[in-house]
PDB file of N, CA and C in Angstrom:
ATOM      1  N   UNK A   1     129.205 114.122  99.418  1.00  0.00           N
ATOM      2  CA  UNK A   1     128.686 113.869  98.091  1.00  0.00           C
ATOM      3  C   UNK A   1     129.323 114.854  97.120  1.00  0.00           C
ATOM      4  N   UNK A   2     129.795 114.362  96.003  1.00  0.00           N
ATOM      5  CA  UNK A   2     130.355 115.232  94.977  1.00  0.00           C
ATOM      6  C   UNK A   2     129.214 115.875  94.194  1.00  0.00           C
ATOM      7  N   UNK A   3     129.545 116.929  93.481  1.00  0.00           N
ATOM      8  CA  UNK A   3     128.526 117.614  92.688  1.00  0.00           C
ATOM      9  C   UNK A   3     128.114 116.718  91.525  1.00  0.00           C
ATOM     10  N   UNK A   4     126.808 116.459  91.422  1.00  0.00           N
ATOM     11  CA  UNK A   4     126.267 115.608  90.373  1.00  0.00           C
ATOM     12  C   UNK A   4     125.322 116.445  89.527  1.00  0.00           C
ATOM     13  N   UNK A   5     125.452 116.350  88.221  1.00  0.00           N
ATOM     14  CA  UNK A   5     124.543 117.049  87.312  1.00  0.00           C
ATOM     15  C   UNK A   5     123.419 116.115  86.908  1.00  0.00           C
ATOM     16  N   UNK A   6     122.226 116.686  86.743  1.00  0.00           N
ATOM     17  CA  UNK A   6     121.062 115.915  86.280  1.00  0.00           C
ATOM     18  C   UNK A   6     121.324 115.454  84.855  1.00  0.00           C
ATOM     19  N   UNK A   7     121.254 114.174  84.636  1.00  0.00           N
ATOM     20  CA  UNK A   7     121.564 113.613  83.317  1.00  0.00           C
ATOM     21  C   UNK A   7     120.444 112.703  82.843  1.00  0.00           C
ATOM     22  N   UNK A   8     120.593 112.204  81.643  1.00  0.00           N
ATOM     23  CA  UNK A   8     119.644 111.253  81.079  1.00  0.00           C
ATOM     24  C   UNK A   8     119.559 110.003  81.959  1.00  0.00           C
ATOM     25  N   UNK A   9     120.655 109.627  82.578  1.00  0.00           N
ATOM     26  CA  UNK A   9     120.667 108.460  83.465  1.00  0.00           C
ATOM     27  C   UNK A   9     119.705 108.680  84.638  1.00  0.00           C
ATOM     28  N   UNK A  10     119.709 109.868  85.205  1.00  0.00           N
ATOM     29  CA  UNK A  10     118.803 110.148  86.323  1.00  0.00           C
ATOM     30  C   UNK A  10     117.350 110.137  85.862  1.00  0.00           C
ATOM     31  N   UNK A  11     117.097 110.728  84.698  1.00  0.00           N
ATOM     32  CA  UNK A  11     115.740 110.734  84.156  1.00  0.00           C
ATOM     33  C   UNK A  11     115.248 109.300  83.941  1.00  0.00           C
ATOM     34  N   UNK A  12     116.105 108.469  83.423  1.00  0.00           N
ATOM     35  CA  UNK A  12     115.754 107.067  83.201  1.00  0.00           C
ATOM     36  C   UNK A  12     115.526 106.344  84.536  1.00  0.00           C
ATOM     37  N   UNK A  13     116.334 106.643  85.546  1.00  0.00           N
ATOM     38  CA  UNK A  13     116.153 106.036  86.867  1.00  0.00           C
ATOM     39  C   UNK A  13     114.802 106.429  87.455  1.00  0.00           C
ATOM     40  N   UNK A  14     114.428 107.716  87.341  1.00  0.00           N
ATOM     41  CA  UNK A  14     113.130 108.162  87.857  1.00  0.00           C
ATOM     42  C   UNK A  14     111.988 107.492  87.110  1.00  0.00           C
ATOM     43  N   UNK A  15     112.111 107.399  85.793  1.00  0.00           N
ATOM     44  CA  UNK A  15     111.058 106.768  84.988  1.00  0.00           C
ATOM     45  C   UNK A  15     110.872 105.307  85.363  1.00  0.00           C
ATOM     46  N   UNK A  16     111.975 104.569  85.446  1.00  0.00           N
ATOM     47  CA  UNK A  16     111.898 103.147  85.791  1.00  0.00           C
ATOM     48  C   UNK A  16     111.388 102.946  87.213  1.00  0.00           C
ATOM     49  N   UNK A  17     111.880 103.753  88.150  1.00  0.00           N
ATOM     50  CA  UNK A  17     111.459 103.615  89.545  1.00  0.00           C
ATOM     51  C   UNK A  17     109.969 103.928  89.688  1.00  0.00           C
ATOM     52  N   UNK A  18     109.502 104.965  89.007  1.00  0.00           N
ATOM     53  CA  UNK A  18     108.076 105.323  89.071  1.00  0.00           C
ATOM     54  C   UNK A  18     107.234 104.187  88.512  1.00  0.00           C
ATOM     55  N   UNK A  19     107.658 103.624  87.394  1.00  0.00           N
ATOM     56  CA  UNK A  19     106.909 102.511  86.800  1.00  0.00           C
ATOM     57  C   UNK A  19     106.848 101.326  87.763  1.00  0.00           C
ATOM     58  N   UNK A  20     107.975 100.963  88.350  1.00  0.00           N
ATOM     59  CA  UNK A  20     107.994  99.837  89.292  1.00  0.00           C
ATOM     60  C   UNK A  20     107.128 100.117  90.516  1.00  0.00           C
ATOM     61  N   UNK A  21     107.132 101.350  90.994  1.00  0.00           N
ATOM     62  CA  UNK A  21     106.307 101.718  92.153  1.00  0.00           C
ATOM     63  C   UNK A  21     104.824 101.649  91.813  1.00  0.00           C
ATOM     64  N   UNK A  22     104.453 102.112  90.629  1.00  0.00           N
ATOM     65  CA  UNK A  22     103.048 102.070  90.219  1.00  0.00           C
ATOM     66  C   UNK A  22     102.565 100.648  90.004  1.00  0.00           C
ATOM     67  N   UNK A  23     103.419  99.800  89.479  1.00  0.00           N
ATOM     68  CA  UNK A  23     103.046  98.401  89.280  1.00  0.00           C
ATOM     69  C   UNK A  23     102.886  97.692  90.625  1.00  0.00           C
ATOM     70  N   UNK A  24     103.764  98.022  91.573  1.00  0.00           N
ATOM     71  CA  UNK A  24     103.712  97.387  92.891  1.00  0.00           C
ATOM     72  C   UNK A  24     102.503  97.853  93.704  1.00  0.00           C
ATOM     73  N   UNK A  25     102.088  99.115  93.505  1.00  0.00           N
ATOM     74  CA  UNK A  25     100.977  99.666  94.282  1.00  0.00           C
ATOM     75  C   UNK A  25     100.107 100.501  93.351  1.00  0.00           C
ATOM     76  N   UNK A  26      99.290  99.824  92.517  1.00  0.00           N
ATOM     77  CA  UNK A  26      98.518 100.561  91.514  1.00  0.00           C
ATOM     78  C   UNK A  26      97.403 101.399  92.139  1.00  0.00           C
ATOM     79  N   UNK A  27      97.085 102.511  91.483  1.00  0.00           N
ATOM     80  CA  UNK A  27      95.982 103.363  91.911  1.00  0.00           C
ATOM     81  C   UNK A  27      94.665 102.747  91.458  1.00  0.00           C
ATOM     82  N   UNK A  28      93.674 102.788  92.333  1.00  0.00           N
ATOM     83  CA  UNK A  28      92.370 102.208  92.013  1.00  0.00           C
ATOM     84  C   UNK A  28      91.425 103.281  91.468  1.00  0.00           C
ATOM     85  N   UNK A  29      91.451 104.462  92.039  1.00  0.00           N
ATOM     86  CA  UNK A  29      90.552 105.539  91.625  1.00  0.00           C
ATOM     87  C   UNK A  29      91.348 106.670  90.973  1.00  0.00           C
ATOM     88  N   UNK A  30      90.642 107.572  90.309  1.00  0.00           N
ATOM     89  CA  UNK A  30      91.299 108.741  89.704  1.00  0.00           C
ATOM     90  C   UNK A  30      91.992 109.580  90.769  1.00  0.00           C
ATOM     91  N   UNK A  31      91.341 109.751  91.934  1.00  0.00           N
ATOM     92  CA  UNK A  31      91.933 110.539  93.016  1.00  0.00           C
ATOM     93  C   UNK A  31      93.265 109.916  93.455  1.00  0.00           C
ATOM     94  N   UNK A  32      93.294 108.606  93.606  1.00  0.00           N
ATOM     95  CA  UNK A  32      94.537 107.929  93.998  1.00  0.00           C
ATOM     96  C   UNK A  32      95.596 108.086  92.914  1.00  0.00           C
ATOM     97  N   UNK A  33      95.175 108.014  91.656  1.00  0.00           N
ATOM     98  CA  UNK A  33      96.136 108.132  90.557  1.00  0.00           C
ATOM     99  C   UNK A  33      96.844 109.487  90.609  1.00  0.00           C
ATOM    100  N   UNK A  34      96.087 110.552  90.826  1.00  0.00           N
ATOM    101  CA  UNK A  34      96.668 111.894  90.802  1.00  0.00           C
ATOM    102  C   UNK A  34      97.310 112.280  92.119  1.00  0.00           C
ATOM    103  N   UNK A  35      96.946 111.624  93.223  1.00  0.00           N
ATOM    104  CA  UNK A  35      97.429 112.053  94.536  1.00  0.00           C
ATOM    105  C   UNK A  35      98.307 111.025  95.250  1.00  0.00           C
ATOM    106  N   UNK A  36      98.597 109.900  94.597  1.00  0.00           N
ATOM    107  CA  UNK A  36      99.484 108.908  95.214  1.00  0.00           C
ATOM    108  C   UNK A  36     100.896 109.473  95.303  1.00  0.00           C
ATOM    109  N   UNK A  37     101.501 109.334  96.444  1.00  0.00           N
ATOM    110  CA  UNK A  37     102.878 109.786  96.616  1.00  0.00           C
ATOM    111  C   UNK A  37     103.776 108.546  96.611  1.00  0.00           C
ATOM    112  N   UNK A  38     104.460 108.335  95.508  1.00  0.00           N
ATOM    113  CA  UNK A  38     105.332 107.175  95.360  1.00  0.00           C
ATOM    114  C   UNK A  38     106.774 107.476  95.752  1.00  0.00           C
ATOM    115  N   UNK A  39     107.016 108.632  96.371  1.00  0.00           N
ATOM    116  CA  UNK A  39     108.388 109.061  96.655  1.00  0.00           C
ATOM    117  C   UNK A  39     109.150 108.025  97.476  1.00  0.00           C
ATOM    118  N   UNK A  40     108.557 107.572  98.583  1.00  0.00           N
ATOM    119  CA  UNK A  40     109.253 106.591  99.430  1.00  0.00           C
ATOM    120  C   UNK A  40     109.507 105.283  98.689  1.00  0.00           C
ATOM    121  N   UNK A  41     108.525 104.863  97.892  1.00  0.00           N
ATOM    122  CA  UNK A  41     108.702 103.643  97.098  1.00  0.00           C
ATOM    123  C   UNK A  41     109.832 103.814  96.092  1.00  0.00           C
ATOM    124  N   UNK A  42     109.861 104.959  95.429  1.00  0.00           N
ATOM    125  CA  UNK A  42     110.892 105.213  94.425  1.00  0.00           C
ATOM    126  C   UNK A  42     112.280 105.289  95.058  1.00  0.00           C
ATOM    127  N   UNK A  43     112.368 105.907  96.232  1.00  0.00           N
ATOM    128  CA  UNK A  43     113.663 105.981  96.917  1.00  0.00           C
ATOM    129  C   UNK A  43     114.149 104.580  97.277  1.00  0.00           C
ATOM    130  N   UNK A  44     113.240 103.742  97.773  1.00  0.00           N
ATOM    131  CA  UNK A  44     113.622 102.368  98.117  1.00  0.00           C
ATOM    132  C   UNK A  44     114.097 101.608  96.878  1.00  0.00           C
ATOM    133  N   UNK A  45     113.423 101.808  95.764  1.00  0.00           N
ATOM    134  CA  UNK A  45     113.813 101.132  94.519  1.00  0.00           C
ATOM    135  C   UNK A  45     115.176 101.633  94.060  1.00  0.00           C
ATOM    136  N   UNK A  46     115.376 102.944  94.054  1.00  0.00           N
ATOM    137  CA  UNK A  46     116.652 103.514  93.600  1.00  0.00           C
ATOM    138  C   UNK A  46     117.794 103.123  94.533  1.00  0.00           C
ATOM    139  N   UNK A  47     117.531 103.002  95.821  1.00  0.00           N
ATOM    140  CA  UNK A  47     118.561 102.618  96.799  1.00  0.00           C
ATOM    141  C   UNK A  47     118.945 101.138  96.694  1.00  0.00           C
ATOM    142  N   UNK A  48     118.098 100.325  96.058  1.00  0.00           N
ATOM    143  CA  UNK A  48     118.397  98.895  95.887  1.00  0.00           C
ATOM    144  C   UNK A  48     119.645  98.766  95.003  1.00  0.00           C
ATOM    145  N   UNK A  49     120.698  98.117  95.508  1.00  0.00           N
ATOM    146  CA  UNK A  49     121.950  98.031  94.734  1.00  0.00           C
ATOM    147  C   UNK A  49     121.796  97.336  93.378  1.00  0.00           C
ATOM    148  N   UNK A  50     120.776  96.503  93.211  1.00  0.00           N
ATOM    149  CA  UNK A  50     120.607  95.810  91.932  1.00  0.00           C
ATOM    150  C   UNK A  50     119.888  96.676  90.893  1.00  0.00           C
ATOM    151  N   UNK A  51     119.283  97.781  91.322  1.00  0.00           N
ATOM    152  CA  UNK A  51     118.564  98.660  90.401  1.00  0.00           C
ATOM    153  C   UNK A  51     119.554  99.466  89.569  1.00  0.00           C
ATOM    154  N   UNK A  52     119.457  99.331  88.264  1.00  0.00           N
ATOM    155  CA  UNK A  52     120.329 100.025  87.307  1.00  0.00           C
ATOM    156  C   UNK A  52     121.807  99.871  87.660  1.00  0.00           C
ATOM    157  N   UNK A  53     122.190  98.663  87.981  1.00  0.00           N
ATOM    158  CA  UNK A  53     123.585  98.401  88.352  1.00  0.00           C
ATOM    159  C   UNK A  53     124.482  98.164  87.133  1.00  0.00           C
ATOM    160  N   UNK A  54     123.855  97.990  85.965  1.00  0.00           N
ATOM    161  CA  UNK A  54     124.616  97.786  84.734  1.00  0.00           C
ATOM    162  C   UNK A  54     124.240  98.863  83.718  1.00  0.00           C
ATOM    163  N   UNK A  55     125.204  99.345  82.964  1.00  0.00           N
ATOM    164  CA  UNK A  55     124.882 100.370  81.965  1.00  0.00           C
ATOM    165  C   UNK A  55     124.035  99.782  80.836  1.00  0.00           C
ATOM    166  N   UNK A  56     123.228 100.648  80.229  1.00  0.00           N
ATOM    167  CA  UNK A  56     122.431 100.270  79.057  1.00  0.00           C
ATOM    168  C   UNK A  56     122.812 101.198  77.909  1.00  0.00           C
ATOM    169  N   UNK A  57     122.146 101.040  76.794  1.00  0.00           N
ATOM    170  CA  UNK A  57     122.421 101.907  75.646  1.00  0.00           C
ATOM    171  C   UNK A  57     122.143 103.371  75.973  1.00  0.00           C
ATOM    172  N   UNK A  58     121.058 103.622  76.750  1.00  0.00           N
ATOM    173  CA  UNK A  58     120.636 104.993  77.046  1.00  0.00           C
ATOM    174  C   UNK A  58     121.170 105.542  78.359  1.00  0.00           C
ATOM    175  N   UNK A  59     121.562 104.680  79.281  1.00  0.00           N
ATOM    176  CA  UNK A  59     121.894 105.168  80.626  1.00  0.00           C
ATOM    177  C   UNK A  59     123.112 104.448  81.193  1.00  0.00           C
ATOM    178  N   UNK A  60     123.845 105.184  82.001  1.00  0.00           N
ATOM    179  CA  UNK A  60     124.980 104.600  82.716  1.00  0.00           C
ATOM    180  C   UNK A  60     124.476 103.898  83.972  1.00  0.00           C
ATOM    181  N   UNK A  61     125.308 103.081  84.553  1.00  0.00           N
ATOM    182  CA  UNK A  61     124.961 102.460  85.832  1.00  0.00           C
ATOM    183  C   UNK A  61     124.961 103.539  86.920  1.00  0.00           C
ATOM    184  N   UNK A  62     124.078 103.369  87.902  1.00  0.00           N
ATOM    185  CA  UNK A  62     124.023 104.336  89.004  1.00  0.00           C
ATOM    186  C   UNK A  62     125.116 104.031  90.018  1.00  0.00           C
ATOM    187  N   UNK A  63     125.827 105.057  90.430  1.00  0.00           N
ATOM    188  CA  UNK A  63     126.794 104.886  91.520  1.00  0.00           C
ATOM    189  C   UNK A  63     126.187 105.498  92.791  1.00  0.00           C
ATOM    190  N   UNK A  64     126.919 105.471  93.891  1.00  0.00           N
ATOM    191  CA  UNK A  64     126.382 105.976  95.162  1.00  0.00           C
ATOM    192  C   UNK A  64     126.036 107.463  95.091  1.00  0.00           C
ATOM    193  N   UNK A  65     126.859 108.249  94.422  1.00  0.00           N
ATOM    194  CA  UNK A  65     126.554 109.680  94.288  1.00  0.00           C
ATOM    195  C   UNK A  65     125.260 109.899  93.503  1.00  0.00           C
ATOM    196  N   UNK A  66     125.064 109.109  92.447  1.00  0.00           N
ATOM    197  CA  UNK A  66     123.827 109.209  91.670  1.00  0.00           C
ATOM    198  C   UNK A  66     122.619 108.850  92.527  1.00  0.00           C
ATOM    199  N   UNK A  67     122.750 107.800  93.327  1.00  0.00           N
ATOM    200  CA  UNK A  67     121.640 107.379  94.189  1.00  0.00           C
ATOM    201  C   UNK A  67     121.327 108.456  95.234  1.00  0.00           C
ATOM    202  N   UNK A  68     122.353 109.066  95.808  1.00  0.00           N
ATOM    203  CA  UNK A  68     122.148 110.170  96.760  1.00  0.00           C
ATOM    204  C   UNK A  68     121.459 111.347  96.075  1.00  0.00           C
ATOM    205  N   UNK A  69     121.915 111.691  94.877  1.00  0.00           N
ATOM    206  CA  UNK A  69     121.323 112.780  94.122  1.00  0.00           C
ATOM    207  C   UNK A  69     119.844 112.506  93.849  1.00  0.00           C
ATOM    208  N   UNK A  70     119.531 111.295  93.409  1.00  0.00           N
ATOM    209  CA  UNK A  70     118.142 110.930  93.111  1.00  0.00           C
ATOM    210  C   UNK A  70     117.270 111.034  94.365  1.00  0.00           C
ATOM    211  N   UNK A  71     117.777 110.567  95.478  1.00  0.00           N
ATOM    212  CA  UNK A  71     117.008 110.630  96.727  1.00  0.00           C
ATOM    213  C   UNK A  71     116.735 112.088  97.111  1.00  0.00           C
ATOM    214  N   UNK A  72     117.759 112.929  97.079  1.00  0.00           N
ATOM    215  CA  UNK A  72     117.581 114.337  97.428  1.00  0.00           C
ATOM    216  C   UNK A  72     116.627 115.037  96.455  1.00  0.00           C
ATOM    217  N   UNK A  73     116.730 114.702  95.196  1.00  0.00           N
ATOM    218  CA  UNK A  73     115.859 115.284  94.173  1.00  0.00           C
ATOM    219  C   UNK A  73     114.399 114.911  94.440  1.00  0.00           C
ATOM    220  N   UNK A  74     114.148 113.636  94.728  1.00  0.00           N
ATOM    221  CA  UNK A  74     112.782 113.179  94.999  1.00  0.00           C
ATOM    222  C   UNK A  74     112.217 113.805  96.273  1.00  0.00           C
ATOM    223  N   UNK A  75     113.036 113.897  97.315  1.00  0.00           N
ATOM    224  CA  UNK A  75     112.566 114.507  98.558  1.00  0.00           C
ATOM    225  C   UNK A  75     112.238 115.985  98.357  1.00  0.00           C
ATOM    226  N   UNK A  76     113.071 116.690  97.610  1.00  0.00           N
ATOM    227  CA  UNK A  76     112.809 118.103  97.344  1.00  0.00           C
ATOM    228  C   UNK A  76     111.569 118.273  96.470  1.00  0.00           C
ATOM    229  N   UNK A  77     111.383 117.386  95.491  1.00  0.00           N
ATOM    230  CA  UNK A  77     110.204 117.449  94.637  1.00  0.00           C
ATOM    231  C   UNK A  77     108.927 117.246  95.463  1.00  0.00           C
ATOM    232  N   UNK A  78     108.970 116.324  96.418  1.00  0.00           N
ATOM    233  CA  UNK A  78     107.806 116.100  97.280  1.00  0.00           C
ATOM    234  C   UNK A  78     107.539 117.326  98.147  1.00  0.00           C
ATOM    235  N   UNK A  79     108.597 117.927  98.661  1.00  0.00           N
ATOM    236  CA  UNK A  79     108.459 119.131  99.486  1.00  0.00           C
ATOM    237  C   UNK A  79     107.810 120.264  98.685  1.00  0.00           C
ATOM    238  N   UNK A  80     108.256 120.465  97.461  1.00  0.00           N
ATOM    239  CA  UNK A  80     107.693 121.505  96.596  1.00  0.00           C
ATOM    240  C   UNK A  80     106.231 121.198  96.282  1.00  0.00           C
ATOM    241  N   UNK A  81     105.925 119.938  96.009  1.00  0.00           N
ATOM    242  CA  UNK A  81     104.546 119.542  95.710  1.00  0.00           C
ATOM    243  C   UNK A  81     103.644 119.814  96.911  1.00  0.00           C
ATOM    244  N   UNK A  82     104.105 119.491  98.110  1.00  0.00           N
ATOM    245  CA  UNK A  82     103.309 119.743  99.317  1.00  0.00           C
ATOM    246  C   UNK A  82     103.090 121.238  99.522  1.00  0.00           C
ATOM    247  N   UNK A  83     104.127 122.049  99.299  1.00  0.00           N
ATOM    248  CA  UNK A  83     103.985 123.499  99.413  1.00  0.00           C
ATOM    249  C   UNK A  83     102.990 124.031  98.385  1.00  0.00           C
ATOM    250  N   UNK A  84     103.042 123.499  97.176  1.00  0.00           N
ATOM    251  CA  UNK A  84     102.134 123.923  96.115  1.00  0.00           C
ATOM    252  C   UNK A  84     100.691 123.565  96.457  1.00  0.00           C
ATOM    253  N   UNK A  85     100.483 122.357  96.948  1.00  0.00           N
ATOM    254  CA  UNK A  85      99.122 121.934  97.334  1.00  0.00           C
ATOM    255  C   UNK A  85      98.580 122.814  98.466  1.00  0.00           C
ATOM    256  N   UNK A  86      99.431 123.144  99.434  1.00  0.00           N
ATOM    257  CA  UNK A  86      99.004 123.997 100.550  1.00  0.00           C
ATOM    258  C   UNK A  86      98.649 125.397 100.046  1.00  0.00           C
ATOM    259  N   UNK A  87      99.434 125.932  99.134  1.00  0.00           N
ATOM    260  CA  UNK A  87      99.151 127.263  98.581  1.00  0.00           C
ATOM    261  C   UNK A  87      97.840 127.252  97.805  1.00  0.00           C
ATOM    262  N   UNK A  88      97.612 126.220  97.009  1.00  0.00           N
ATOM    263  CA  UNK A  88      96.351 126.127  96.266  1.00  0.00           C
ATOM    264  C   UNK A  88      95.158 126.015  97.216  1.00  0.00           C
ATOM    265  N   UNK A  89      95.331 125.280  98.303  1.00  0.00           N
ATOM    266  CA  UNK A  89      94.258 125.131  99.287  1.00  0.00           C
ATOM    267  C   UNK A  89      93.967 126.473  99.975  1.00  0.00           C
ATOM    268  N   UNK A  90      95.006 127.233 100.291  1.00  0.00           N
ATOM    269  CA  UNK A  90      94.811 128.556 100.899  1.00  0.00           C
ATOM    270  C   UNK A  90      94.063 129.487  99.937  1.00  0.00           C
ATOM    271  N   UNK A  91      94.415 129.452  98.668  1.00  0.00           N
ATOM    272  CA  UNK A  91      93.733 130.285  97.662  1.00  0.00           C
ATOM    273  C   UNK A  91      92.284 129.855  97.531  1.00  0.00           C
ATOM    274  N   UNK A  92      92.043 128.560  97.495  1.00  0.00           N
ATOM    275  CA  UNK A  92      90.681 128.033  97.393  1.00  0.00           C
ATOM    276  C   UNK A  92      89.855 128.447  98.601  1.00  0.00           C
ATOM    277  N   UNK A  93      90.453 128.374  99.810  1.00  0.00           N
ATOM    278  CA  UNK A  93      89.740 128.746 101.035  1.00  0.00           C
ATOM    279  C   UNK A  93      89.460 130.241 101.068  1.00  0.00           C
ATOM    280  N   UNK A  94      90.397 131.057 100.582  1.00  0.00           N
ATOM    281  CA  UNK A  94      90.195 132.512 100.583  1.00  0.00           C
ATOM    282  C   UNK A  94      89.107 132.932  99.601  1.00  0.00           C
ATOM    283  N   UNK A  95      88.983 132.177  98.525  1.00  0.00           N
ATOM    284  CA  UNK A  95      87.980 132.494  97.509  1.00  0.00           C
ATOM    285  C   UNK A  95      86.575 132.078  97.938  1.00  0.00           C
ATOM    286  N   UNK A  96      86.501 131.173  98.880  1.00  0.00           N
ATOM    287  CA  UNK A  96      85.177 130.659  99.307  1.00  0.00           C
ATOM    288  C   UNK A  96      84.482 131.552 100.286  1.00  0.00           C
TER     289      UNK A  96
END
């Protein structure tokens, strides 16, 4: 994979993928809304060759390097979120 910089195209891909994932699997309760992990859904959407295959006014078409970058970014974001939740739980348990 070549070095890819985070661009407006990636931000737009994440926004569109998140929207499509939420529409496909909507949250019913507040807890689900805040704790739903759409990472796998978003990766599947971004990996779909028809997703953002044509440039728009705001974003370029995604190429394979962009799709790899988006997948790695989402996986790392989920990892950080899980670490953060575990740290908050440890602090909560220590305070109790």
